[in-house]
Amino acid sequence: MTEIERSARLLVVDDDDVTRMLACAALEEAGFQVAEAADGEAGLTRFGEFHPDLILLDVLMPGIDGFETCRRLRQQGVRVPVIMLTGLEDTASIELAYDSGATDFIPKPINWTLLRHRVRYALRAADAVDSLLRSERNLSAAQEIARIGSWEWDLSTDRFHRSDNYCALFGEDATSFGKGLSALIERVHPGDRERVCKSLDSVCDGQRYALEYRILRADGQVCTAHEMAVPLSDANGRVVQVQGTLQDISDRVAAEQRIRQLAYFDDLTGLPNRVHFREALQSALLREQARGGHCAVVLINVDRFKRINETLGQDAADRVLQVLALRLGAGHAGTTEDGVAPDRLDAPRMARINADNFALFVEGASGRAAVEAEVQSLLSRAGSAVHMDGQTLNVSFSAGLAFYPKHGDTADTLLKSAEMALGALRRLGEHDAIQCYTEQMKVDAMSRLSMESALREAIDKDQFVLVYQPKVDADRGRIVGGEALVRWHHPTEGVIGPVAFIPLLEEMGLIGHLGQWVLNQACDDLSRWRAAGVPVVPIAVNLSAIQFGRQDLLDSIRDTLDAHEVGADMIELEVTESALMRDTHATAEVLHGLHGLGLSLAVDDFGTGYSSLAYLKRFAVDTLKIDRSFVQDCDGGNHDPAIVRAIIAMARSLGMGLVAEGVETEAQARVLQAHGCPVMQGYLFARPMSEVDFRTALRDGLPGADRFRRAAE
Ligand code: C2E
Ligand code: CA
Ligand code: CA
């Protein structure tokens, strides 16, 4: 006995007390729970209270008879088995019993032993039907959720049966959806029809298939479906029927497309990204290899993009990139502005490699000159002014070129080569230029690499020294300051000047280390000079632009000064104009902080950069150092020292200090002095000298420093 049968509840409805009593007794003895009712009405009521799993129902009863009672139960949706107890064994009443919804009937007189078996059997059958119904419902629900529809195709009758879910996938219901196979084929995307028909042919030949195709839905949408079909054969092996399922996989296809979009295209510009570019280039290289051809890789960089980023902020700079991407993408022959063609990975198109770097390749490149000309015209077309947030930006590009097979035979080496060519331009400070890769660049890169490791060692092993160059006040004929300049005592190469290694240290991110060392050394020297009773002067220390942007600059300067008990008035910081202009907002803050510490600030190489009067005022700079190039021009000969005169006048009107750099001749010194710039630094007075020599000069004075002394002093 199953669980259901054992605990089953039965309702016996019979007007005959004896039958009822005996039935109840027999059934209870068999383990059932039994309730009883004496007529149809009472039976209906009892049913509502007792919720039996099966009903035994007498046919002939006063009031409503068994047939009517059964009919009413069924009308209420009751599905439990109903067994009629009938004394009328004629076919008419048997049929009437079934018509009124009875499950079975038992003739009277009742065989009590048989009864319990009939009841059990009915319960078991009802249970089986129930679970079948449930699983059908579940299946249909699952299919609806998974958007699966099923179909059957009878080959003998050519009839096509479809589930409701199937029709729903086409946006139809079973009645509206045209019958027959042709109606179905019409709803297959024209591009996929041939495949679908072929598959149907093959399944008729006994081959199962799985297939993806597009469906034209009644509502005009196109969805993608996955169909599987299996042939069913008769005893002779002849295919008589085909069964299939169809699943709507549009969501999955859309997700795959989105993933592909994310993986292969740049979000900001919609252009293919580096991954896409590499793959496309790689297949282009295979093609060229097969036919012995050439291919050019062009890497394009937006000149001074960093400045655009810093001046406009990242959002606007992103928009600038979008504009440029559109221009570059459109400007390249054979591509369109509308962009994305995800299924054509091999199309040679402009790609965005990263940040402000774009790339394209030219398959079957016909020679360097031709490629350069093409790139040149592309870049000049794309390089017109950009209007953004009320500003007009003049944009230009630089490009690095590398050729297959000469400069590399993989996408990566070619990209690397083109990158090196671009890097060479950048190091030379060139803009709006095109550079092709040369083998020398690799050599240079190698030597830079070994230089880098040597520099790391230099920091570890303390191979740097400071030299000092005096600043002389010509009017008074004495030293009024000094500039600390760093030198590298290379173990084998000898003394190396800062120009050769500072840019590299900046690139390596190690300039902060050196800067800290320089400041520390200068403070150390200052405090030792003071302790030795030498009359000290303020010492200027150079700050690199990168240091200037660092958050911890103020703290580390303060700590260093404190550690050596050196007053802030004894240290001056020299910063180039371009460093000041990198991020004008942050700069103003740093300067404010530096002033707060009591430090003074000089603009180095003044006149060569971009700073404007407005910025000088805003930054509250203390001193301008007139760049050597202007000083060298004012030799008192035929040249009118117009620029120097203007700078001097301006500094005076702003109440700023002035130092002329790189004074090499007496003539220059006289002109500067005559126009009101008496403080000078240059070979005329002294070259940068060792700490020992500088200390001596501080104590004993600098020979020749007083040759321009003014009588008044
Ligand atoms: P700078 O700050 O403009 O330094 C002046 C440079 O001009 C020094 O070159 C100096 O030797 C040179 N000089 C001085 N007088 C004359 C002259 O009469 N004629 C000529 N032709 N040159 C003269 P140096 O020492 O080679 O330094 C080059 C640059 O390296 C410096 O230019 C400065 O920007 C940078 N630098 C030097 N030391 C440091 C440092 O400790 N930290 C940082 N960040 N940069 C430094
Ligand atoms: Ca300097
Ligand atoms: Ca300078």
Short mmCIF file of N, CA, C and O and ligand atoms in Angstrom, two decimals, residues 483 485 542 574 604-605 625 661, ligand 2:
data_model
loop_
_atom_site.label_atom_id
_atom_site.label_comp_id
_atom_site.label_asym_id
_atom_site.label_seq_id
_atom_site.Cartn_x
_atom_site.Cartn_y
_atom_site.Cartn_z
N GLU A 483 72.69 78.07 -6.49
CA GLU A 483 71.75 77.07 -6.99
C GLU A 483 72.39 75.70 -6.87
O GLU A 483 73.53 75.50 -7.29
N LEU A 485 72.88 72.10 -8.03
CA LEU A 485 72.71 71.35 -9.27
C LEU A 485 73.28 69.95 -9.07
O LEU A 485 74.36 69.79 -8.52
N ASN A 542 66.10 72.82 -7.46
CA ASN A 542 65.18 72.62 -8.59
C ASN A 542 64.14 71.54 -8.28
O ASN A 542 64.47 70.48 -7.76
N GLU A 574 62.96 76.27 -7.36
CA GLU A 574 62.89 76.68 -8.76
C GLU A 574 62.02 75.69 -9.52
O GLU A 574 62.26 74.48 -9.49
N ASP A 604 61.70 79.14 -13.23
CA ASP A 604 62.93 78.83 -13.96
C ASP A 604 62.71 79.00 -15.46
O ASP A 604 61.57 78.88 -15.93
N ASP A 605 63.79 79.26 -16.18
CA ASP A 605 63.73 79.35 -17.65
C ASP A 605 62.61 80.27 -18.11
O ASP A 605 61.91 79.97 -19.09
N LYS A 625 63.48 83.85 -13.23
CA LYS A 625 64.83 83.64 -13.74
C LYS A 625 64.78 83.74 -15.25
O LYS A 625 64.19 82.89 -15.92
N GLU A 661 69.98 84.29 -16.03
CA GLU A 661 70.70 83.01 -16.10
C GLU A 661 71.67 83.00 -17.27
O GLU A 661 71.41 83.62 -18.30
CA CA B 2 67.24 76.06 -12.03
#
